[in-house]
Coordinates of C-alpha atoms in Angstrom, one line a residue:
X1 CA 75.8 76.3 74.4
X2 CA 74.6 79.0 72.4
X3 CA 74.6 82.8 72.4
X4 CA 71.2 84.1 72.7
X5 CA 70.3 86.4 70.3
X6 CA 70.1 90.2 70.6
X7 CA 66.1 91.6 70.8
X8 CA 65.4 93.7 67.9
X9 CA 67.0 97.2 68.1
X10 CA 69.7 99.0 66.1
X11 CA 73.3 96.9 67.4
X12 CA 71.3 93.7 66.5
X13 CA 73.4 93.7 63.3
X14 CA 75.6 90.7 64.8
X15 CA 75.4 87.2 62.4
X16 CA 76.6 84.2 65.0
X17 CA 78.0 81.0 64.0
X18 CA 82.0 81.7 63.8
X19 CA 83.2 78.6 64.8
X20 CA 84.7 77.4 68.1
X21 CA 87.8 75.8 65.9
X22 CA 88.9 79.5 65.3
X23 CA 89.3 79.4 68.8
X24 CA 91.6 76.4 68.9
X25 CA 93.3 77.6 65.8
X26 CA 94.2 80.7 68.1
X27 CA 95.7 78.0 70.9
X28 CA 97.5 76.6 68.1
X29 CA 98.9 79.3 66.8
X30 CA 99.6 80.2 70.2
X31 CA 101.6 77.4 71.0
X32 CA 104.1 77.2 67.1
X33 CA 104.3 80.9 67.8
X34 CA 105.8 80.2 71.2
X35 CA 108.1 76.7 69.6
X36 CA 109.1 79.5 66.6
X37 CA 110.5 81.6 69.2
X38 CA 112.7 79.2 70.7
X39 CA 110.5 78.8 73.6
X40 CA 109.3 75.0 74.5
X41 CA 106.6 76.0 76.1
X42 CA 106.1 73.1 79.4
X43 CA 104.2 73.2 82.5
X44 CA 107.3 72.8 85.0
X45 CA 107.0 76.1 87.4
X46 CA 111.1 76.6 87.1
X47 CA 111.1 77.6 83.5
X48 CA 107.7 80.0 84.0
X49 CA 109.3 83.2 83.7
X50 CA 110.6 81.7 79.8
X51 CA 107.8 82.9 78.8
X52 CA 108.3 86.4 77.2
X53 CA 108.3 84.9 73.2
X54 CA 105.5 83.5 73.7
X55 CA 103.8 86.3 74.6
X56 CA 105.4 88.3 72.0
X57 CA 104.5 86.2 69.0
X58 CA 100.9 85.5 70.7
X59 CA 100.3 89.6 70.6
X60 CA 101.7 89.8 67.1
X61 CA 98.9 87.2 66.1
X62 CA 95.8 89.4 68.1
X63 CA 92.4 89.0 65.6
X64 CA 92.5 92.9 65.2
X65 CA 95.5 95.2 64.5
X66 CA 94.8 97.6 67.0
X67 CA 96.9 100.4 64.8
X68 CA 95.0 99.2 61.4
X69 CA 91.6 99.8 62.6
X70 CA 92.5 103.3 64.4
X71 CA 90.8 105.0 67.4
X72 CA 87.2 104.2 68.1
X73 CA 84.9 107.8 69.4
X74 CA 81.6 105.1 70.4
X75 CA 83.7 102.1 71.3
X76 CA 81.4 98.8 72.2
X77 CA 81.6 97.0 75.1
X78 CA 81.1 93.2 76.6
X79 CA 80.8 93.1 80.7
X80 CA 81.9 90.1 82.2
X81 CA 80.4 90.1 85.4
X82 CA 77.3 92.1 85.4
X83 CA 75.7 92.0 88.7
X84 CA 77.4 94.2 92.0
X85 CA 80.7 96.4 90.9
X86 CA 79.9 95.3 87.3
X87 CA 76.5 97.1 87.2
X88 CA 78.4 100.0 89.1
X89 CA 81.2 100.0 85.8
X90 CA 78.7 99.7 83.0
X91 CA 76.7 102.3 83.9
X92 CA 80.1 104.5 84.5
X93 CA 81.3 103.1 81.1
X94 CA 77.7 104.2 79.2
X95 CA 78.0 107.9 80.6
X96 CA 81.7 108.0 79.4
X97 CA 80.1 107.3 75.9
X98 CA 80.7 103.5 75.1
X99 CA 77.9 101.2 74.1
X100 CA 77.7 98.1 76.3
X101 CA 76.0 95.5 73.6
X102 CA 77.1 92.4 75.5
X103 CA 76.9 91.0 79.0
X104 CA 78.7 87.6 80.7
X105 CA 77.4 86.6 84.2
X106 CA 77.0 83.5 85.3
X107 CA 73.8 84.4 87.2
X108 CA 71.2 83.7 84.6
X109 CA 68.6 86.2 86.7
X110 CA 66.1 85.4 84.4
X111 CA 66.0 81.8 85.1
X112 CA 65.5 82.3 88.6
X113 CA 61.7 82.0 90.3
X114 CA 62.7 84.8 93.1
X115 CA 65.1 87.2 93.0
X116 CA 65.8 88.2 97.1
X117 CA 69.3 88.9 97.7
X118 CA 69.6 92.5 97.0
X119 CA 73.0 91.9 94.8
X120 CA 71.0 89.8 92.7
X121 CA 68.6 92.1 92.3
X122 CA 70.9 94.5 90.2
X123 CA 71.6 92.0 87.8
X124 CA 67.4 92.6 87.0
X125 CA 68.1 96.4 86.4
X126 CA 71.3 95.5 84.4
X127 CA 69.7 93.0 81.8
X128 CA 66.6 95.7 81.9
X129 CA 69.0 98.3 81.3
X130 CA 70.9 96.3 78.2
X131 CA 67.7 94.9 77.2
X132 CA 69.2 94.7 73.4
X133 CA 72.7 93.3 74.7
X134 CA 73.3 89.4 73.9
X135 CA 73.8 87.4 77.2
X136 CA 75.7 84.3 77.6
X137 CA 78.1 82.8 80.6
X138 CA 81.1 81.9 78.9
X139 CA 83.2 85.1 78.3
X140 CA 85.8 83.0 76.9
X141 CA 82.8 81.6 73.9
X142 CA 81.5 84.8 74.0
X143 CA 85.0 86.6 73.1
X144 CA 85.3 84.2 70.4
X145 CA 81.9 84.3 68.8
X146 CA 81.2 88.4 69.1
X147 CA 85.2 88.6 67.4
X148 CA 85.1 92.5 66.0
X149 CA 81.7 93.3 67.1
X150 CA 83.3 94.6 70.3
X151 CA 86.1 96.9 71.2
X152 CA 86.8 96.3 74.7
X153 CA 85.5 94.4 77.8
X154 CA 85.0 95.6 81.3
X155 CA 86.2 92.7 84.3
X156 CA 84.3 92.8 87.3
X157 CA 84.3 89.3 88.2
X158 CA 85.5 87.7 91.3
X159 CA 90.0 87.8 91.5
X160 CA 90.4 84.5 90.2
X161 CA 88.8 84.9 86.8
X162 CA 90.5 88.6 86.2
X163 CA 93.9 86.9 84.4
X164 CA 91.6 84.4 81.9
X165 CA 89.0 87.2 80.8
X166 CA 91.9 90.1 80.5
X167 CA 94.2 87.9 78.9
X168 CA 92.2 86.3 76.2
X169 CA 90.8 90.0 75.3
X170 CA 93.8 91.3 75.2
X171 CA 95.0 88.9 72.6
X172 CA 92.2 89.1 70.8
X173 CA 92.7 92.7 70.1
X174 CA 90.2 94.0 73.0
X175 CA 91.1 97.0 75.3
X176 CA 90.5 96.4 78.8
X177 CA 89.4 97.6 81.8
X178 CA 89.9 95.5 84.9
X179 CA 89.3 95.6 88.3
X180 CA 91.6 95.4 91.4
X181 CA 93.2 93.6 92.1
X182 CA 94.1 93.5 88.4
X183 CA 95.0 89.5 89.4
X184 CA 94.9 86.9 91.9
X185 CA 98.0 86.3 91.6
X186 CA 101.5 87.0 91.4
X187 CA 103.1 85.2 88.0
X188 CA 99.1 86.8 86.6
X189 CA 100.2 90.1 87.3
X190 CA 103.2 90.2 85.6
X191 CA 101.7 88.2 82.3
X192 CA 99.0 90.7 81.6
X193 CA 101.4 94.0 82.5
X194 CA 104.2 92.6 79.5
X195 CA 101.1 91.3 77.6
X196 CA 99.3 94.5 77.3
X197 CA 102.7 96.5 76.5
X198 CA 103.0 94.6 73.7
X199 CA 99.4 94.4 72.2
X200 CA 99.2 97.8 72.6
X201 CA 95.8 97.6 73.8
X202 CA 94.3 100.7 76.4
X203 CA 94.5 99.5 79.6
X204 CA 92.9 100.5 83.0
X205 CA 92.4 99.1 86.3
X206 CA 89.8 100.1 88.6
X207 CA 91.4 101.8 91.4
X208 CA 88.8 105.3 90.3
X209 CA 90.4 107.7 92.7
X210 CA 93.9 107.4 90.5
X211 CA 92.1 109.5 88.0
X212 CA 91.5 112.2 91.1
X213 CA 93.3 115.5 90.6
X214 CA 94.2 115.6 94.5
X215 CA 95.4 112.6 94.3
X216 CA 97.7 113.7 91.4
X217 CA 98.6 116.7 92.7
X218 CA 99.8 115.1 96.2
X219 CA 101.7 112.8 94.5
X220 CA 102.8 115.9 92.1
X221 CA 104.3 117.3 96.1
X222 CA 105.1 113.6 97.4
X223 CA 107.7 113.8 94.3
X224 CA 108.8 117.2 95.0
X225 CA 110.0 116.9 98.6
X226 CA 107.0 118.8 100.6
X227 CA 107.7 116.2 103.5
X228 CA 111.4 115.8 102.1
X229 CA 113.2 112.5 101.3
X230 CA 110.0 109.6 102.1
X231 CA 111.1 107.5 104.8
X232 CA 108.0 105.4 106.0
X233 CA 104.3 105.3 104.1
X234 CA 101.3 103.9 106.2
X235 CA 98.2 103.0 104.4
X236 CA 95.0 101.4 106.8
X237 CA 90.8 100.3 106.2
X238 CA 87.8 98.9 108.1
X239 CA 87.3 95.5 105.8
X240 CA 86.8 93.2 106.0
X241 CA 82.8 93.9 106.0
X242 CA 82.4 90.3 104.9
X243 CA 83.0 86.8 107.1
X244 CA 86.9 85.6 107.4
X245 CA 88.4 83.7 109.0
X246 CA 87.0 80.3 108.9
X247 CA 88.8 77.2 109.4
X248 CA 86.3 75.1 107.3
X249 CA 84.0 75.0 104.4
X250 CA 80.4 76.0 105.3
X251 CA 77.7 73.0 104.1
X252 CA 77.1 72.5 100.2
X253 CA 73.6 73.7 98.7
X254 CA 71.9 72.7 95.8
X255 CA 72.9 74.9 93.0
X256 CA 70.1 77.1 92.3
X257 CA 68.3 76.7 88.7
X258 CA 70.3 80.0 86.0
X259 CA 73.6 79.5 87.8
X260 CA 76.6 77.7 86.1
X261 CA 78.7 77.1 89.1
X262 CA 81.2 75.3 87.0
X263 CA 81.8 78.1 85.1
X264 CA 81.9 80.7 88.2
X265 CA 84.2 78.0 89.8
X266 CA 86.4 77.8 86.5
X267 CA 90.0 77.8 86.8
X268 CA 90.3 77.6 90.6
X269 CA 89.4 74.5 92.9
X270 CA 86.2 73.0 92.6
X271 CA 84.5 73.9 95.6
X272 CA 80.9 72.9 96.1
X273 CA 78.0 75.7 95.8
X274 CA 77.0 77.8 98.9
X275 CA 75.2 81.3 99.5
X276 CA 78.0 82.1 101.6
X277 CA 80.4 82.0 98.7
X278 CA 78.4 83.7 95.9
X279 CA 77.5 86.3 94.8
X280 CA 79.5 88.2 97.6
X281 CA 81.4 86.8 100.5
X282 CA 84.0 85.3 97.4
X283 CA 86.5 87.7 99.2
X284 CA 86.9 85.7 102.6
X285 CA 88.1 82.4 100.1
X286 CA 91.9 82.2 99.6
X287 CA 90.7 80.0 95.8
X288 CA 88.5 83.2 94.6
X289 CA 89.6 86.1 96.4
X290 CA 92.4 88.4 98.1
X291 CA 90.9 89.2 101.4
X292 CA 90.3 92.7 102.2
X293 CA 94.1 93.1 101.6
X294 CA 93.2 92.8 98.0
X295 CA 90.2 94.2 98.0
X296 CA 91.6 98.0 99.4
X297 CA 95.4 98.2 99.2
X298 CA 95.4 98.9 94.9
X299 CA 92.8 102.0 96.4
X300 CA 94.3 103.0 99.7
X301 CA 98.4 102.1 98.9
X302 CA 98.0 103.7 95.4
X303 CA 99.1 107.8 96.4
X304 CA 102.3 105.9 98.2
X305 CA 103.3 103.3 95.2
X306 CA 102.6 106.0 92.6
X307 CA 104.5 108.5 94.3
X308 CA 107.4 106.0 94.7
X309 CA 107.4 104.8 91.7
X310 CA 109.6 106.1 88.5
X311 CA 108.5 106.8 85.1
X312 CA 108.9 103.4 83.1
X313 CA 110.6 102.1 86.4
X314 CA 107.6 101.2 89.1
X315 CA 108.3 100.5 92.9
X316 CA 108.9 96.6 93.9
X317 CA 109.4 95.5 97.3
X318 CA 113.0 93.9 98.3
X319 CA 111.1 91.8 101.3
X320 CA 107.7 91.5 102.9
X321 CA 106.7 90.3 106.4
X322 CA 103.4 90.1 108.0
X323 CA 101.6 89.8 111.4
X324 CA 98.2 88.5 111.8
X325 CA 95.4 86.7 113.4
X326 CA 92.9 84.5 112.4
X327 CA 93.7 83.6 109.0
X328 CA 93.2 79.7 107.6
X329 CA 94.2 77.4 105.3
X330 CA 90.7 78.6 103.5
X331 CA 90.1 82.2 104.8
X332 CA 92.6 85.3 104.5
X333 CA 92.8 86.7 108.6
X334 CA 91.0 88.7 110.7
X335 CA 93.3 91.3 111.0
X336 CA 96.7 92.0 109.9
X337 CA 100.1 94.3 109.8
X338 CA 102.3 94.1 106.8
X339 CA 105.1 95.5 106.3
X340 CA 107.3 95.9 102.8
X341 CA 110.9 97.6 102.9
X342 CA 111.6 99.1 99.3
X343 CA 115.0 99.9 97.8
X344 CA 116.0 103.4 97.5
X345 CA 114.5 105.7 94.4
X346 CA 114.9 109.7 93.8
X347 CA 112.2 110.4 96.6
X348 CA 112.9 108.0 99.3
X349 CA 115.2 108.9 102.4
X350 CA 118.9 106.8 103.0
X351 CA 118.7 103.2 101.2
X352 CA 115.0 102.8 101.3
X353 CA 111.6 103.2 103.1
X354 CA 109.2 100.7 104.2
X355 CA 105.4 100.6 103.4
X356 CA 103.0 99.7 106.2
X357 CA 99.1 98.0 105.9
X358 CA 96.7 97.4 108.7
X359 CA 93.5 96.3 108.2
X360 CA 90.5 94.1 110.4
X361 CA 89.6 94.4 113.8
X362 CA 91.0 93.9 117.1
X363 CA 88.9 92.0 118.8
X364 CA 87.1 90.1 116.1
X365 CA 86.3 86.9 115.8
X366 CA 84.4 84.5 113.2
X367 CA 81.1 83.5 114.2
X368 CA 80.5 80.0 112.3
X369 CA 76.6 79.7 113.7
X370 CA 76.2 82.6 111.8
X371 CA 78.3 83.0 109.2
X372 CA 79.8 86.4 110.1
X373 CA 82.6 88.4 111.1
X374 CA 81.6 89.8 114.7
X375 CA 83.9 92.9 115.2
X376 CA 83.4 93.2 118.8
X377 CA 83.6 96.5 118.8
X378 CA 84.6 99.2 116.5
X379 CA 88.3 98.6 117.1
X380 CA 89.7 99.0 113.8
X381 CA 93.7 97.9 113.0
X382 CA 95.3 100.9 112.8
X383 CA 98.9 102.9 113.1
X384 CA 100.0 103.8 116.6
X385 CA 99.5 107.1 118.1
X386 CA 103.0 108.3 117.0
X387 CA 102.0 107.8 113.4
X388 CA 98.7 109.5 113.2
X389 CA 100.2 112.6 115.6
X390 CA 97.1 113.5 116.7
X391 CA 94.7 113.2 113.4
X392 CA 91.8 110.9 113.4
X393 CA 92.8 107.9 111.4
X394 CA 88.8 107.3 110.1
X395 CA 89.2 110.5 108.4
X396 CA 92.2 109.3 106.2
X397 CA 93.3 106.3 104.8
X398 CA 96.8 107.0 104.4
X399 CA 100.2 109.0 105.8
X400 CA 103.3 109.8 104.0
X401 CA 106.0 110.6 106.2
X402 CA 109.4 112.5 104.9
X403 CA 112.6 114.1 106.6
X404 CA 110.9 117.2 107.2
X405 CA 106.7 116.4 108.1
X406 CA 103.8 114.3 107.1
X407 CA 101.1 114.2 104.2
X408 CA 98.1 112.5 105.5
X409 CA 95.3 111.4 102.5
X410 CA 92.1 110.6 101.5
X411 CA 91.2 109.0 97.9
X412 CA 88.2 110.2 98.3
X413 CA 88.0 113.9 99.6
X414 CA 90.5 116.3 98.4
X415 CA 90.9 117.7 102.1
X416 CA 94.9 116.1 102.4
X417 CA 96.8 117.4 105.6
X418 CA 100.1 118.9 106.4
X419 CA 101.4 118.1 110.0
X420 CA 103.5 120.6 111.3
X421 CA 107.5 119.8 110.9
X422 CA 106.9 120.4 106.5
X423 CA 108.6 123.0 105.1
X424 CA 105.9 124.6 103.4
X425 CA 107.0 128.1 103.9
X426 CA 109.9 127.6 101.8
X427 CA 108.7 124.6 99.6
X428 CA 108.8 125.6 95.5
X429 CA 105.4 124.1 94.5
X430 CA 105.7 122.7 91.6
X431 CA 104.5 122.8 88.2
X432 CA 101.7 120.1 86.9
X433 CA 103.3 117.4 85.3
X434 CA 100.7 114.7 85.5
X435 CA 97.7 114.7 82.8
X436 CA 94.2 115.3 84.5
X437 CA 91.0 113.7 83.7
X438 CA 88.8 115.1 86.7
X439 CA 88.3 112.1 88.6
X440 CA 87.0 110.2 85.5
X441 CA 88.7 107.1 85.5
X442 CA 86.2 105.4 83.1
X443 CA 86.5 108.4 81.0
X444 CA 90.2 108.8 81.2
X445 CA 89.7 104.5 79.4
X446 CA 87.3 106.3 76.8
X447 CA 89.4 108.8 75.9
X448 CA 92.1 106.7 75.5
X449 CA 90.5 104.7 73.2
X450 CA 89.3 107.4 71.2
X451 CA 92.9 108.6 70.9
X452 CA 91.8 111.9 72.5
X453 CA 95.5 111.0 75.4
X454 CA 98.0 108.2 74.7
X455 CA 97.0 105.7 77.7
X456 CA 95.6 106.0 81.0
X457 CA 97.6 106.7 84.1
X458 CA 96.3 103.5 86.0
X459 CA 97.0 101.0 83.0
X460 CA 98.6 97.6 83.3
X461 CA 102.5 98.9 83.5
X462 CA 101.7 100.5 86.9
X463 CA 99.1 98.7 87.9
X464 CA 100.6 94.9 87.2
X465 CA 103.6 96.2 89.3
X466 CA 101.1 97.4 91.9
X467 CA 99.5 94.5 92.2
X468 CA 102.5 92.4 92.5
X469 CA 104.1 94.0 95.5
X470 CA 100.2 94.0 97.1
X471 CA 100.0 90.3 96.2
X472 CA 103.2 89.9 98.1
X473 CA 101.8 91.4 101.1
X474 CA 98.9 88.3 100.6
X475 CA 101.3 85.6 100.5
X476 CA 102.8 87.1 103.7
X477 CA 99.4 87.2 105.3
X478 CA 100.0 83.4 104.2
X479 CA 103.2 82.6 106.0
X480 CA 103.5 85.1 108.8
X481 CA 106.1 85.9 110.4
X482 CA 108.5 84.8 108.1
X483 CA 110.4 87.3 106.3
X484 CA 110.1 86.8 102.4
X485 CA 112.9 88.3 100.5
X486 CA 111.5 88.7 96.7
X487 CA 113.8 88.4 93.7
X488 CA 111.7 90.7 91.2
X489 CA 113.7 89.3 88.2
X490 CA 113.1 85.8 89.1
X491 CA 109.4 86.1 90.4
X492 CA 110.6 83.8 93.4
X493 CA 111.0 84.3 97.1
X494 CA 114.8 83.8 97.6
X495 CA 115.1 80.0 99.2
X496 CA 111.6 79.6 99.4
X497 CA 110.8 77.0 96.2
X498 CA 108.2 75.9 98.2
X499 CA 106.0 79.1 97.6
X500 CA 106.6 78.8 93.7
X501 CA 103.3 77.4 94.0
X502 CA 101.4 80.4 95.5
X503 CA 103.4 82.9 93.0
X504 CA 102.2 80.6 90.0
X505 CA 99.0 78.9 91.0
X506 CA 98.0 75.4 88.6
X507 CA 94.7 76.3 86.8
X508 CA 91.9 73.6 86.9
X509 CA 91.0 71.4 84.2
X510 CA 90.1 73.3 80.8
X511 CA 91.5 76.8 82.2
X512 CA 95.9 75.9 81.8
X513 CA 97.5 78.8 80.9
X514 CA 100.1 76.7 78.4
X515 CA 96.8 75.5 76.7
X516 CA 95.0 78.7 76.7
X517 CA 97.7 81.1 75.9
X518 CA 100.8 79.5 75.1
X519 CA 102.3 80.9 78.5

């Protein structure tokens, strides 16, 4: 397949035709760079954390040097995944100043007769919007073939394709901006957190309310002790607000004409095409998504994890258990409680704290004649009466709880609470210490870029960890009511080879990590 080309307007400039062999000269170099190193690079999951040459010879052989070619003030921008959250980031990307001169979807909108689902629909304003922007469905041709024509890409594809399209662009020289979960899984998260650190690429993921000065300056006072020593953190939401909980597949349709389902598929199971998959309801699929888990925690859990996590030294879980109900061998649950204990740090009370999640419904159950989640009721999963002390818990998403009082939080309204207990009369507030960027989190990625601050605040060294331990709380969701004890250094649950599987997952044909990127 071909790249169309760009309608006549000034960033039509691009000449096509580099070859797909640079491509696989790229693999190849990939994979000497990696045998150079001392690293045989194999496929057997116990030697996958022998992977840290590889990665460092692959980022020494990126297409562009990202320090030879400088800052950029107008960077240029490929979206992969242009339709939903991806129309939502471009045009947050175009206001921060960027150009976007090249979209990847694998909805072809314009092939389509009728366009009636309203998420489809946005894809119409987005290629209306671009109108001059190339279009193809292939980010991974597309990265090739646009080379230095771009300067960074913006992910907003379904989980399972976030590793592939952030990990070719990073080696290709691109900056990146992905969404959460930054993976789908484990082993992806830590690949593309030590791959970015040594490209040296800007990095954000799209948790925007991390770029929110109250949620700076709370965990500014988290840090400084205004509820004392942390001992517990609680963090809650209403999703899932799409169906989960299914115990089997619904009935294949015919693929609609300007969709490539292979390539929406790529490197997970091949799963025949349904409406009730795509474009949306991806998120209720344990192949394509994280549940609403994955969907909320990098948003709701962030104030906590930041707050507990060191400079240069983020938070990881020592074990993880979970409760739940409803959940499949295909669907995440209906509801669940997780709960991770942490090792001491600076700000934590005695020799740890533990991090709680609740999310679903009560009483909900799957409706298969329908194809929904029926809440029964709003009964939302939430912390117990003791916990919320009297606050109303659809006001907050989130509760820090020290020695001394508790810190309840919103991402999205700067209206935090102090409970009574905090020692706020005699509390020495501290000084700012955290950059700002004025809730801008695309604009914190410009700047970045531009050189105008060193690196964003949500890039891939806290948000890889991040993700990690809120991956762990998925594979939890997995096996509940087992207690996982995680071995951070290892990337394994502690007598538990049998989940090596689920922390690295096999890639379908064409998508292998060793063949891709040497890893």
């Amino acid at each position: 397949m071909r790249l169309r080309k760009w309608r006549s307007n000034r960033k039509a400039q691009i000449t096509w035709g580099k070859p797909a062999w640079e491509f696989m000269m790229m693999k190849t170099a990939l994979k000497n760079a990696a045998n150079t190193a001392g690293e045989k690079v194999k496929l057997k999951r116990r030697r996958f954390l022998k992977t840290g040459a590889a990665i460092g010879a692959a980022a020494s052989l990126c297409t562009r040097s990202i320090s030879a070619r400088g800052r950029v003030e107008r960077p240029t921008v490929l979206g992969i995944g242009a339709g939903g959250r991806g129309r939502a980031d471009l045009e947050q990307v175009s206001k921060a100043g960027m150009d976007v001169v090249a979209l990847c979807d694998v909805f072809d909108i314009r092939k389509f007769e009728k366009v009636t689902n309203k998420r489809l629909k946005g894809l119409v304003s987005v290629r209306e919007a671009y109108s001059g922007a190339v279009f193809g469905t292939d980010y991974r041709q597309m990265l090739v073939e646009l080379g230095d024509k771009i300067d960074a890409v913006v992910i907003s594809t379904p989980d399972h394709h976030h590793f592939h399209a952030a990990m070719q662009a990073m080696l290709s020289g691109k900056h990146v901006y992905c969404q959460k979960p930054l993976t789908h899984g484990i082993w992806e998260a830590r690949m593309l957190a030590e791959t970015a650190k040594k490209t040296g690429v800007i990095t954000q993921m799209g948790n925007q309310a991390h770029a929110n000065d109250h949620m700076r300056r709370c965990v500014e006072l988290i840090r400084a002790g205004i509820v004392g020593k942390v001992k517990e953190i609680h963090a809650w939401t209403n999703r899932p607000i799409w169906p989960q909980g299914f115990d089997a597949p619904p009935p294949p349709e015919a693929v609609p004409p300007g969709v490539n389902w292979k390539q929406w598929i790529g490197p997970a199971p091949a799963t025949p095409y349904s409406s009730k998959i795509a474009p949306f309801a991806w998120r209720g699929w344990w192949n394509y998504g994280t549940g609403a888990l994955g969907d909320m925690a990098c948003h709701i859990m962030d104030v906590g994890f930041w707050s507990m996590s060191e400079a240069n030294k983020p938070a990881s879980p020592r074990q993880v258990i979970a409760q739940q109900r409803g959940a499949t061998e295909y669907s995440p649950p209906i509801n669940s409680i997780i709960t991770w204990d942490f090792p001491a740090c600076p700000f934590s009370a005695g020799d740890g704290f533990k991090f709680f999640w609740y999310d679903g419904f009560v009483k909900g159950q799957f409706d298969r004649d329908s194809w929904t989640l029926d809440r029964g009721g709003k009964e939302y999963n939430h912390p117990s009466s003791e916990v919320l002390d009297g606050m109303d818990f659809e006001k907050f998403g989130s509760v820090i709880i020290g020695e001394h009082g508790k810190l309840f939080f919103n991402r999205s309204r700067p209206d935090w609470q102090l409970r009574t207990g905090s020692r706020i009369e005699n509390f020495q507030w501290p000084d700012e210490t955290l950059p700002r960027a004025g809730g801008e989190n695309y604009g914190e990625w410009h700047d970045a870029i531009a050189g105008k601050i060193p690196q964003c605040q949500s890039n891939f060294s806290l948000a890889g960890p991040m993700t990690e331990a809120i991956l762990l709380g998925v594979l939890a969701q997995r096996h509940s009511d087992q207690l996982l004890q995680w071995n951070s250094e290892k990337l394994q649950i502690t007598g538990r080879p049998d989940l090596n599987a689920q922390i690295r997952r096999d890639y379908a044909s064409g998508w292998d990590a060793v063949e891709a990127f040497g890893l």
